[in-house]
Protein backbone atom coordinates (compact mmCIF):
# COMPACT_ATOMS: atom_id res chain seq x y z
CA UNK A 1 60.14 160.73 16.88
CA UNK A 2 63.77 161.51 17.67
CA UNK A 3 64.64 162.56 21.21
CA UNK A 4 65.83 165.95 19.94
CA UNK A 5 62.35 166.63 18.52
CA UNK A 6 60.54 165.95 21.81
CA UNK A 7 59.41 168.76 24.07
CA UNK A 8 61.51 169.40 27.18
CA UNK A 9 60.01 169.69 30.64
CA UNK A 10 61.28 170.36 34.13
CA UNK A 11 60.47 167.91 36.90
CA UNK A 12 58.39 170.61 38.57
CA UNK A 13 56.25 170.87 35.44
CA UNK A 14 55.76 167.10 35.36
CA UNK A 15 54.80 167.12 39.05
CA UNK A 16 51.64 169.14 38.24
CA UNK A 17 50.33 166.20 36.16
CA UNK A 18 49.52 163.93 39.10
CA UNK A 19 45.78 163.24 38.88
CA UNK A 20 43.69 160.46 37.36
CA UNK A 21 42.58 162.64 34.44
CA UNK A 22 46.07 164.08 33.90
CA UNK A 23 48.75 161.54 34.78
CA UNK A 24 52.42 161.83 33.81
CA UNK A 25 55.53 160.07 35.08
CA UNK A 26 59.26 160.26 34.48
CA UNK A 27 61.19 157.10 33.62
CA UNK A 28 64.89 157.29 32.83
CA UNK A 29 64.74 161.03 31.97
CA UNK A 30 61.79 160.49 29.60
CA UNK A 31 58.29 161.85 30.23
CA UNK A 32 55.27 159.61 29.64
CA UNK A 33 51.57 160.50 29.58
CA UNK A 34 49.75 157.57 31.21
CA UNK A 35 46.31 159.19 31.43
CA UNK A 36 44.65 156.84 28.95
CA UNK A 37 46.90 153.90 29.76
CA UNK A 38 46.30 153.76 33.53
CA UNK A 39 43.13 151.65 33.30
CA UNK A 40 44.95 149.14 31.06
CA UNK A 41 47.92 148.81 33.40
CA UNK A 42 48.28 145.11 34.40
CA UNK A 43 48.83 146.11 38.02
CA UNK A 44 45.80 148.39 38.10
CA UNK A 45 45.46 152.17 38.08
CA UNK A 46 46.08 152.47 41.83
CA UNK A 47 49.76 151.63 41.36
CA UNK A 48 50.22 154.55 38.96
CA UNK A 49 48.20 156.96 41.11
CA UNK A 50 50.40 156.34 44.15
CA UNK A 51 51.81 159.66 45.36
CA UNK A 52 55.37 158.39 44.87
CA UNK A 53 54.63 157.61 41.22
CA UNK A 54 52.09 160.08 39.81
CA UNK A 55 53.93 163.14 38.53
CA UNK A 56 57.20 161.83 39.95
CA UNK A 57 60.43 160.26 38.77
CA UNK A 58 59.41 156.58 38.85
CA UNK A 59 62.62 155.19 37.37
CA UNK A 60 63.57 153.07 40.38
CA UNK A 61 60.01 151.80 40.88
CA UNK A 62 59.69 150.94 37.19
CA UNK A 63 62.92 148.97 36.93
CA UNK A 64 62.14 147.03 40.09
CA UNK A 65 59.12 145.58 38.29
CA UNK A 66 59.82 145.72 34.55
CA UNK A 67 62.47 144.85 31.99
CA UNK A 68 64.07 147.55 29.88
CA UNK A 69 62.57 145.94 26.77
CA UNK A 70 59.07 147.03 27.87
CA UNK A 71 59.92 150.65 27.04
CA UNK A 72 61.06 149.59 23.56
CA UNK A 73 57.63 148.25 22.59
CA UNK A 74 55.80 150.52 20.10
CA UNK A 75 52.63 150.72 22.21
CA UNK A 76 54.61 152.20 25.08
CA UNK A 77 56.93 154.34 23.00
CA UNK A 78 53.82 156.18 21.81
CA UNK A 79 53.13 157.26 25.38
CA UNK A 80 56.28 159.37 25.54
CA UNK A 81 55.55 163.11 25.31
CA UNK A 82 58.91 164.60 26.14
CA UNK A 83 62.17 164.50 28.07
CA UNK A 84 63.52 166.14 31.20
CA UNK A 85 65.48 169.26 30.32
CA UNK A 86 69.22 168.97 30.91
CA UNK A 87 69.04 165.38 32.15
CA UNK A 88 70.55 162.31 30.54
CA UNK A 89 69.14 158.78 31.01
CA UNK A 90 70.65 157.10 34.07
CA UNK A 91 69.96 153.59 32.73
CA UNK A 92 71.82 152.59 29.58
CA UNK A 93 69.53 151.34 26.83
CA UNK A 94 70.42 148.13 25.01
CA UNK A 95 72.04 148.61 21.61
CA UNK A 96 72.75 146.15 18.81
CA UNK A 97 76.21 144.64 19.04
CA UNK A 98 77.20 146.33 22.30
CA UNK A 99 79.52 144.69 24.81
CA UNK A 100 77.98 144.47 28.29
CA UNK A 101 79.64 146.55 30.99
CA UNK A 102 78.38 144.26 33.77
CA UNK A 103 81.33 142.47 35.43
CA UNK A 104 81.74 138.88 34.17
CA UNK A 105 78.89 139.32 31.69
CA UNK A 106 81.38 138.73 28.88
CA UNK A 107 84.20 136.19 28.65
CA UNK A 108 87.54 137.68 29.65
CA UNK A 109 88.83 137.98 26.09
CA UNK A 110 85.95 140.37 25.29
CA UNK A 111 86.25 142.43 28.49
CA UNK A 112 88.07 145.79 28.16
CA UNK A 113 91.59 145.76 29.54
CA UNK A 114 92.07 141.98 29.43
CA UNK A 115 94.20 139.92 27.06
CA UNK A 116 94.00 136.47 25.50
CA UNK A 117 96.60 134.21 23.84
CA UNK A 118 93.88 132.58 21.71
CA UNK A 119 91.82 135.29 20.04
CA UNK A 120 93.20 137.42 17.21
CA UNK A 121 92.03 140.78 15.93
CA UNK A 122 90.15 138.92 13.20
CA UNK A 123 88.30 136.93 15.87
CA UNK A 124 87.32 140.19 17.54
CA UNK A 125 86.06 141.72 14.30
CA UNK A 126 84.18 138.51 13.55
CA UNK A 127 82.55 138.56 17.00
CA UNK A 128 81.34 142.12 16.49
CA UNK A 129 79.65 141.25 13.20
CA UNK A 130 78.08 138.04 14.52
CA UNK A 131 76.69 139.84 17.57
CA UNK A 132 75.07 142.48 15.39
CA UNK A 133 73.35 139.76 13.37
CA UNK A 134 72.20 137.95 16.51
CA UNK A 135 70.89 141.12 18.18
CA UNK A 136 69.19 142.54 15.11
CA UNK A 137 67.75 139.43 13.45
CA UNK A 138 67.96 136.28 15.56
CA UNK A 139 66.98 137.43 19.06
CA UNK A 140 63.75 139.24 18.05
CA UNK A 141 62.70 136.19 16.04
CA UNK A 142 63.63 133.90 18.94
CA UNK A 143 61.39 135.83 21.34
CA UNK A 144 58.43 135.22 19.03
CA UNK A 145 58.93 131.58 18.09
CA UNK A 146 60.19 130.24 21.40
CA UNK A 147 56.65 131.05 22.58
CA UNK A 148 54.55 130.13 19.56
CA UNK A 149 56.52 126.93 18.80
CA UNK A 150 57.02 127.65 15.10
CA UNK A 151 60.40 127.03 13.52
CA UNK A 152 62.75 129.99 12.97
CA UNK A 153 61.57 132.41 10.30
CA UNK A 154 62.85 131.74 6.81
CA UNK A 155 64.00 135.36 6.56
CA UNK A 156 66.39 134.78 9.48
CA UNK A 157 67.69 131.53 7.99
CA UNK A 158 68.17 133.31 4.67
CA UNK A 159 70.16 136.08 6.35
CA UNK A 160 72.39 133.49 8.03
CA UNK A 161 72.82 131.71 4.69
CA UNK A 162 73.79 134.97 3.02
CA UNK A 163 76.71 135.24 5.44
CA UNK A 164 77.49 131.48 5.19
CA UNK A 165 76.77 130.98 8.90
CA UNK A 166 75.16 127.58 8.28
CA UNK A 167 78.32 126.33 6.58
CA UNK A 168 80.56 127.82 9.26
CA UNK A 169 78.64 126.06 12.04
CA UNK A 170 80.05 122.76 10.79
CA UNK A 171 83.53 123.96 11.73
CA UNK A 172 86.69 124.31 9.62
CA UNK A 173 86.95 122.12 6.55
CA UNK A 174 86.88 121.70 2.79
CA UNK A 175 83.16 122.50 2.71
CA UNK A 176 84.07 126.18 3.23
CA UNK A 177 86.29 126.37 0.15
CA UNK A 178 85.15 129.04 -2.27
CA UNK A 179 82.61 130.51 0.13
CA UNK A 180 82.50 134.18 1.14
CA UNK A 181 82.42 133.99 4.92
CA UNK A 182 80.81 136.91 6.72
CA UNK A 183 81.01 139.07 3.59
CA UNK A 184 84.68 138.20 3.15
CA UNK A 185 85.76 139.07 6.69
CA UNK A 186 87.27 135.59 7.16
CA UNK A 187 89.08 133.57 4.51
CA UNK A 188 87.90 129.94 4.35
CA UNK A 189 91.41 128.62 4.99
CA UNK A 190 91.75 130.86 8.08
CA UNK A 191 88.44 129.93 9.67
CA UNK A 192 89.11 127.94 12.85
CA UNK A 193 87.33 126.49 15.87
CA UNK A 194 87.52 129.82 17.72
CA UNK A 195 85.44 131.39 14.96
CA UNK A 196 82.94 128.57 15.38
CA UNK A 197 82.99 129.00 19.17
CA UNK A 198 82.11 132.66 18.66
CA UNK A 199 79.12 131.80 16.46
CA UNK A 200 77.77 129.27 18.96
CA UNK A 201 78.22 131.51 21.99
CA UNK A 202 76.71 134.57 20.31
CA UNK A 203 73.64 132.62 19.17
CA UNK A 204 73.23 131.26 22.71
CA UNK A 205 72.76 134.84 23.90
CA UNK A 206 69.25 134.84 22.47
CA UNK A 207 68.32 132.82 25.59
CA UNK A 208 65.79 130.68 23.74
CA UNK A 209 66.88 127.06 24.07
CA UNK A 210 64.34 125.41 21.80
CA UNK A 211 64.58 128.07 19.13
CA UNK A 212 68.37 127.78 19.25
CA UNK A 213 68.12 124.10 18.36
CA UNK A 214 65.62 125.00 15.66
CA UNK A 215 68.30 127.10 13.95
CA UNK A 216 69.32 124.07 11.90
CA UNK A 217 71.15 122.33 14.71
CA UNK A 218 70.12 119.12 12.97
CA UNK A 219 72.48 120.15 10.19
CA UNK A 220 75.39 120.43 12.62
CA UNK A 221 75.09 116.74 13.55
CA UNK A 222 73.24 115.29 10.57
CA UNK A 223 75.26 116.66 7.66
CA UNK A 224 78.86 115.66 8.63
CA UNK A 225 78.28 111.97 7.72
CA UNK A 226 77.20 113.14 4.25
CA UNK A 227 80.20 115.46 3.97
CA UNK A 228 82.63 112.75 5.02
CA UNK A 229 81.12 109.60 3.51
CA UNK A 230 78.51 110.60 0.93
CA UNK A 231 79.10 110.22 -2.79
CA UNK A 232 79.97 113.27 -4.84
CA UNK A 233 76.51 113.06 -6.41
CA UNK A 234 74.84 113.18 -2.99
CA UNK A 235 76.94 116.09 -1.84
CA UNK A 236 76.28 118.01 -5.06
CA UNK A 237 72.55 117.47 -4.53
CA UNK A 238 72.35 118.32 -0.81
CA UNK A 239 74.99 120.87 0.12
CA UNK A 240 73.87 123.87 -1.95
CA UNK A 241 70.27 123.65 -0.71
CA UNK A 242 71.15 122.94 2.91
CA UNK A 243 73.77 125.69 3.23
CA UNK A 244 71.26 128.06 1.60
CA UNK A 245 68.57 126.96 4.12
CA UNK A 246 66.28 125.83 1.31
CA UNK A 247 66.38 122.27 2.65
CA UNK A 248 66.92 120.79 6.13
CA UNK A 249 68.55 117.64 7.47
CA UNK A 250 68.67 115.90 10.84
CA UNK A 251 70.42 112.97 12.50
CA UNK A 252 68.04 110.08 13.22
CA UNK A 253 69.70 107.48 15.43
CA UNK A 254 67.96 107.42 18.82
CA UNK A 255 65.01 105.10 19.31
CA UNK A 256 62.63 104.38 22.15
CA UNK A 257 64.50 101.08 22.64
CA UNK A 258 68.03 102.34 22.03
CA UNK A 259 69.83 105.60 22.69
CA UNK A 260 73.59 105.51 22.96
CA UNK A 261 73.69 101.76 22.29
CA UNK A 262 73.46 101.59 18.51
CA UNK A 263 73.79 97.81 18.65
CA UNK A 264 70.27 97.85 20.08
CA UNK A 265 68.70 99.66 17.12
CA UNK A 266 65.56 98.06 15.76
CA UNK A 267 65.13 100.12 12.59
CA UNK A 268 66.00 97.74 9.74
CA UNK A 269 67.24 98.20 6.20
CA UNK A 270 66.87 95.23 3.83
CA UNK A 271 68.01 95.18 0.22
CA UNK A 272 65.65 94.47 -2.64
CA UNK A 273 66.29 91.34 -4.72
CA UNK A 274 68.00 93.34 -7.45
CA UNK A 275 70.29 94.94 -4.85
CA UNK A 276 69.50 98.47 -6.02
CA UNK A 277 67.43 99.70 -3.08
CA UNK A 278 67.10 99.56 0.67
CA UNK A 279 63.69 98.98 2.23
CA UNK A 280 63.69 100.70 5.61
CA UNK A 281 61.26 100.04 8.46
CA UNK A 282 61.30 101.34 12.01
CA UNK A 283 60.96 104.40 14.21
CA UNK A 284 63.19 107.10 15.66
CA UNK A 285 62.46 109.23 18.70
CA UNK A 286 63.58 112.61 20.12
CA UNK A 287 65.00 113.67 16.75
CA UNK A 288 65.87 117.37 16.67
CA UNK A 289 64.54 119.23 13.58
CA UNK A 290 62.67 116.09 12.49
CA UNK A 291 59.31 117.79 11.96
CA UNK A 292 60.63 120.12 9.25
CA UNK A 293 63.57 118.13 7.85
CA UNK A 294 63.76 117.11 4.21
CA UNK A 295 66.55 114.57 4.78
CA UNK A 296 67.33 112.11 7.57
CA UNK A 297 70.73 110.60 8.31
CA UNK A 298 69.45 107.28 9.62
CA UNK A 299 71.18 104.60 11.65
CA UNK A 300 69.89 101.17 10.55
CA UNK A 301 70.38 97.52 11.42
CA UNK A 302 71.40 95.62 8.27
CA UNK A 303 72.55 92.11 7.43
CA UNK A 304 76.17 93.22 7.81
CA UNK A 305 75.63 95.09 11.07
CA UNK A 306 75.14 98.81 11.58
CA UNK A 307 74.74 100.97 8.45
CA UNK A 308 74.07 104.69 8.01
CA UNK A 309 71.75 105.65 5.16
CA UNK A 310 70.54 109.02 3.90
CA UNK A 311 66.74 109.04 3.59
CA UNK A 312 64.82 111.74 1.73
CA UNK A 313 61.37 112.67 2.99
CA UNK A 314 58.80 111.02 0.78
CA UNK A 315 56.37 108.11 0.66
CA UNK A 316 56.50 106.07 3.85
CA UNK A 317 58.28 108.75 5.91
CA UNK A 318 56.12 110.37 8.56
CA UNK A 319 57.01 112.73 11.40
CA UNK A 320 55.04 114.02 14.33
CA UNK A 321 56.07 116.45 17.04
CA UNK A 322 57.08 115.39 20.53
CA UNK A 323 56.20 117.85 23.28
CA UNK A 324 59.21 118.37 25.55
CA UNK A 325 60.23 120.89 28.21
CA UNK A 326 61.46 123.37 25.64
CA UNK A 327 59.87 124.98 22.63
CA UNK A 328 58.46 123.06 19.68
CA UNK A 329 60.42 125.47 17.48
CA UNK A 330 63.24 122.91 17.80
CA UNK A 331 61.17 120.55 15.68
CA UNK A 332 61.75 117.60 18.04
CA UNK A 333 59.91 114.68 16.54
CA UNK A 334 59.03 111.01 16.27
CA UNK A 335 59.91 109.56 12.86
CA UNK A 336 58.29 106.53 11.28
CA UNK A 337 59.77 104.69 8.29
CA UNK A 338 57.20 102.37 6.67
CA UNK A 339 58.65 100.38 3.77
CA UNK A 340 60.66 103.37 2.64
CA UNK A 341 62.49 102.68 -0.63
CA UNK A 342 65.95 104.29 -0.75
CA UNK A 343 68.64 103.93 -3.46
CA UNK A 344 71.70 101.97 -2.34
CA UNK A 345 73.72 104.95 -3.53
CA UNK A 346 72.44 106.80 -0.45
CA UNK A 347 74.52 104.55 1.80
CA UNK A 348 77.01 106.62 3.79
CA UNK A 349 80.26 104.71 4.03
CA UNK A 350 80.47 100.94 3.67
CA UNK A 351 77.55 98.62 4.26
CA UNK A 352 77.88 97.46 7.82
CA UNK A 353 80.43 100.25 8.31
CA UNK A 354 78.23 102.60 10.25
CA UNK A 355 80.76 102.24 13.04
CA UNK A 356 83.36 104.06 10.97
CA UNK A 357 80.83 106.69 9.88
CA UNK A 358 79.93 107.49 13.47
CA UNK A 359 83.39 107.07 14.96
CA UNK A 360 85.83 107.91 12.14
CA UNK A 361 88.82 106.74 14.16
CA UNK A 362 90.66 103.43 14.44
CA UNK A 363 91.24 103.98 18.14
CA UNK A 364 87.55 104.61 18.72
CA UNK A 365 86.63 101.52 16.74
CA UNK A 366 88.84 99.52 19.10
CA UNK A 367 86.91 101.09 21.95
CA UNK A 368 83.69 100.07 20.24
CA UNK A 369 84.82 96.51 19.85
CA UNK A 370 85.40 96.54 23.58
CA UNK A 371 81.67 97.17 23.87
CA UNK A 372 81.93 100.74 25.03
CA UNK A 373 80.32 102.40 22.03
CA UNK A 374 78.03 104.37 24.22
CA UNK A 375 81.07 105.93 25.86
CA UNK A 376 83.17 106.47 22.75
CA UNK A 377 81.22 108.13 19.97
CA UNK A 378 82.32 110.62 17.35
CA UNK A 379 80.03 113.17 18.89
CA UNK A 380 83.08 115.02 20.20
CA UNK A 381 82.25 118.01 18.02
CA UNK A 382 78.60 117.93 19.04
CA UNK A 383 79.57 117.82 22.72
CA UNK A 384 82.08 120.60 22.25
CA UNK A 385 79.37 122.76 20.64
CA UNK A 386 77.13 122.08 23.64
CA UNK A 387 79.93 123.16 25.97
CA UNK A 388 80.25 126.42 24.02
CA UNK A 389 76.54 127.07 24.37
CA UNK A 390 76.40 126.02 28.03
CA UNK A 391 79.30 128.29 29.00
CA UNK A 392 77.67 131.30 27.35
CA UNK A 393 74.18 130.61 28.75
CA UNK A 394 75.54 130.34 32.28
CA UNK A 395 77.18 133.70 31.82
CA UNK A 396 73.92 135.29 30.70
CA UNK A 397 72.20 133.98 33.83
CA UNK A 398 75.04 135.27 36.00
CA UNK A 399 74.73 138.69 34.37
CA UNK A 400 70.99 138.74 35.07
CA UNK A 401 71.61 137.86 38.72
CA UNK A 402 74.21 140.61 39.10
CA UNK A 403 71.78 143.14 37.62
CA UNK A 404 68.80 141.95 39.63
CA UNK A 405 70.55 141.88 42.99
CA UNK A 406 71.80 145.43 42.39
CA UNK A 407 68.39 146.90 41.60
CA UNK A 408 66.12 144.77 43.80
CA UNK A 409 65.63 146.11 47.31
CA UNK A 410 64.89 143.98 50.37
CA UNK A 411 64.74 145.31 53.93
CA UNK A 412 65.71 148.71 52.59
CA UNK A 413 68.94 147.48 50.97
CA UNK A 414 69.93 145.94 47.62
CA UNK A 415 69.78 142.15 47.59
CA UNK A 416 73.53 142.00 47.09
CA UNK A 417 73.98 143.51 50.57
CA UNK A 418 73.14 140.03 51.87
CA UNK A 419 76.20 137.80 52.33
CA UNK A 420 74.29 134.67 51.32
CA UNK A 421 73.41 136.28 47.97
CA UNK A 422 76.99 137.33 47.34
CA UNK A 423 78.09 133.77 48.10
CA UNK A 424 75.75 132.38 45.45
CA UNK A 425 76.98 134.90 42.89
CA UNK A 426 80.59 134.10 43.75
CA UNK A 427 79.91 130.44 42.97
CA UNK A 428 78.19 131.37 39.68
CA UNK A 429 81.14 133.49 38.56
CA UNK A 430 83.64 130.80 39.51
CA UNK A 431 81.75 128.20 37.50
CA UNK A 432 81.46 130.51 34.47
CA UNK A 433 85.13 131.34 34.41
CA UNK A 434 86.36 127.78 34.96
CA UNK A 435 84.14 126.33 32.22
CA UNK A 436 85.15 129.04 29.73
CA UNK A 437 88.86 128.66 30.50
CA UNK A 438 88.77 124.89 30.07
CA UNK A 439 86.73 125.31 26.89
CA UNK A 440 89.21 127.75 25.36
CA UNK A 441 92.10 125.42 26.19
CA UNK A 442 90.40 122.47 24.48
CA UNK A 443 89.48 124.67 21.51
CA UNK A 444 93.14 125.61 21.12
CA UNK A 445 94.07 121.93 21.09
CA UNK A 446 91.43 121.28 18.42
CA UNK A 447 92.94 124.03 16.27
CA UNK A 448 96.35 122.37 16.48
CA UNK A 449 95.45 118.67 16.18
CA UNK A 450 94.40 116.49 13.29
CA UNK A 451 90.98 114.88 13.54
CA UNK A 452 92.58 111.56 14.51
CA UNK A 453 94.62 113.25 17.23
CA UNK A 454 91.46 114.94 18.51
CA UNK A 455 89.69 111.59 18.68
CA UNK A 456 92.55 110.03 20.61
CA UNK A 457 93.53 112.92 22.86
CA UNK A 458 90.38 114.94 23.38
CA UNK A 459 87.49 112.48 23.63
CA UNK A 460 87.96 112.17 27.37
CA UNK A 461 88.69 115.87 27.87
CA UNK A 462 85.58 116.95 25.98
CA UNK A 463 83.49 114.36 27.82
CA UNK A 464 84.74 115.68 31.17
CA UNK A 465 84.13 119.27 30.12
CA UNK A 466 80.57 118.61 28.99
CA UNK A 467 79.77 116.73 32.19
CA UNK A 468 81.34 119.49 34.27
CA UNK A 469 79.77 122.38 32.36
CA UNK A 470 76.23 121.00 32.47
CA UNK A 471 76.59 120.10 36.13
CA UNK A 472 77.73 123.68 36.79
CA UNK A 473 74.81 124.92 34.70
CA UNK A 474 72.27 123.07 36.82
CA UNK A 475 73.81 124.47 40.01
CA UNK A 476 73.68 127.97 38.54
CA UNK A 477 70.06 127.51 37.45
CA UNK A 478 69.06 126.42 40.96
CA UNK A 479 70.87 129.34 42.61
CA UNK A 480 69.38 131.82 40.14
CA UNK A 481 65.85 130.71 40.96
CA UNK A 482 66.56 131.20 44.65
CA UNK A 483 67.87 134.71 43.96
CA UNK A 484 64.90 135.71 41.81
CA UNK A 485 62.31 134.06 44.04
CA UNK A 486 58.81 133.87 42.56
CA UNK A 487 59.96 135.69 39.44
CA UNK A 488 62.37 132.83 38.80
CA UNK A 489 59.46 130.46 38.21
CA UNK A 490 57.35 132.89 36.15
CA UNK A 491 57.44 132.66 32.37
CA UNK A 492 57.09 136.40 31.84
CA UNK A 493 58.46 139.57 33.35
CA UNK A 494 61.70 140.14 35.21
CA UNK A 495 62.57 136.49 35.77
CA UNK A 496 61.54 134.95 32.44
CA UNK A 497 65.15 134.27 31.40
CA UNK A 498 65.78 132.47 34.70
CA UNK A 499 62.58 130.42 34.50
CA UNK A 500 63.36 129.41 30.93
CA UNK A 501 66.93 128.46 31.79
CA UNK A 502 65.92 126.43 34.84
CA UNK A 503 63.29 124.58 32.80
CA UNK A 504 65.47 123.80 29.80
CA UNK A 505 68.96 123.29 31.28
CA UNK A 506 68.41 119.50 31.65
CA UNK A 507 68.53 119.24 27.85
CA UNK A 508 72.22 120.11 27.86
CA UNK A 509 72.84 117.56 30.61
CA UNK A 510 71.28 114.76 28.52
CA UNK A 511 71.85 115.49 24.84
CA UNK A 512 75.15 114.16 23.56
CA UNK A 513 75.49 111.89 26.60
CA UNK A 514 74.33 112.01 30.21
CA UNK A 515 76.73 113.47 32.77
CA UNK A 516 77.52 110.16 34.49
CA UNK A 517 78.14 108.41 31.18
CA UNK A 518 80.51 111.12 30.00
CA UNK A 519 82.38 111.28 33.29
CA UNK A 520 82.88 107.53 33.06
CA UNK A 521 84.15 107.95 29.48
CA UNK A 522 86.70 110.47 30.68
CA UNK A 523 87.99 108.11 33.36
CA UNK A 524 88.11 105.18 30.92
CA UNK A 525 90.15 107.27 28.52
CA UNK A 526 92.56 108.13 31.34
CA UNK A 527 92.84 104.51 32.47
CA UNK A 528 93.55 103.42 28.90
CA UNK A 529 96.60 105.69 28.92
CA UNK A 530 97.83 104.70 32.36
CA UNK A 531 101.52 103.62 32.13
CA UNK A 532 102.08 100.02 33.15
CA UNK A 533 105.22 100.88 35.09
CA UNK A 534 103.68 103.59 37.28
CA UNK A 535 103.58 102.92 41.03
CA UNK A 536 103.17 105.02 44.17
């Protein structure tokens, strides 16, 4: 029922409905009849029958205990019987695609009155459309499946495919040619890394870490080797189905015995006598999207060294879920290859040339030959994507803390009246802004460098940024829990976003390279470029 169709009451009229058999309250200028609901209230009927609640304006009391989203649930919307005459809601309801008016809740380029040298009007239009999609389709689905552990709904994946979001998440490139991006809003040749940054940061706003990885993140890291090194036949077979979300792919390199060190891989690929097939045996662990993937980009040990082979799910391929700190909707799994027969045509790059497939840069191969593979991978794009997500997630947590400390009362004053609380928030804001600024600078460099230049110039920068951003994220997570108290460790209610973030933030600190490893990479890159004639 529209607000205009609801009956109007005065607060004096509502005040007469203050008994157990006739119980009304006012919340945000709306009148609710809680007579039948009171006995089902999780906090008990006594809370609602309190003289400061029954028949009264309970807006402040409600929002000190409940999220706005509670009022949006159908079972509670049905309890509304009217509105307060001549009064507008004092609390702004969430709306699809809206920009937050909370200070620092949005990056500077999105905040009214600020300017940016990086983002164009097309970027701004693109952001608006992506946010609408995230708010209307992705976030509601994320709230369901982050809890039940099922992969993202096919209807959501189909909607993303309709707009070519799956293809755009792989960044700029030839794979976008001929595609209608965001209903034609962006031309394929004009799509850049800032557009991709926008996609990643908007999706991160759903605040569901496992679900976010379940949104075909395996494609982001598993498909590029096929794009860059697969035969035309392979690409013709895979790309249409994967970009349409009819099929799924993941990157399968990590093993229980070997993570970053691909020289330690124990999964083997041996050719048949006729040389037409590979026979693959081994296991892979902690593989994102493994449980529902149709294809696996597999790192194997072969006679010539390290080889990357595309494996299709079939006889001999088994997956089982691995329970981790975040949701099973990510499809994290253990993969077993038992005498799997794969055509030699599925080899990505040269036999024994897995180094080039994973590194794609002469300079990085030199680094590899110096036995620093684990510090010098081609996961620059993957790490950059993680930085985009980390920066946005930290900002969402900071926004929640600013809101909570404004509405939560302690000792008769808002929490933010305490200097120690303001100090924690100051640190959160500083971390958010510094990470985002560094990220935007690196993104600009990526837009203006060739891939080889990126590999040479930005490997260390991106490694530093990821290490810094995830370190900042863990500090922010810890401070947020302290600010929210018990709610910050509760998986429902006011602090559920904080609890979830604190529980899952270590993923960002580990995936794509641990913080210490990446910091060391950054220093090594700097030392490599140290001039021989430089002295104090």
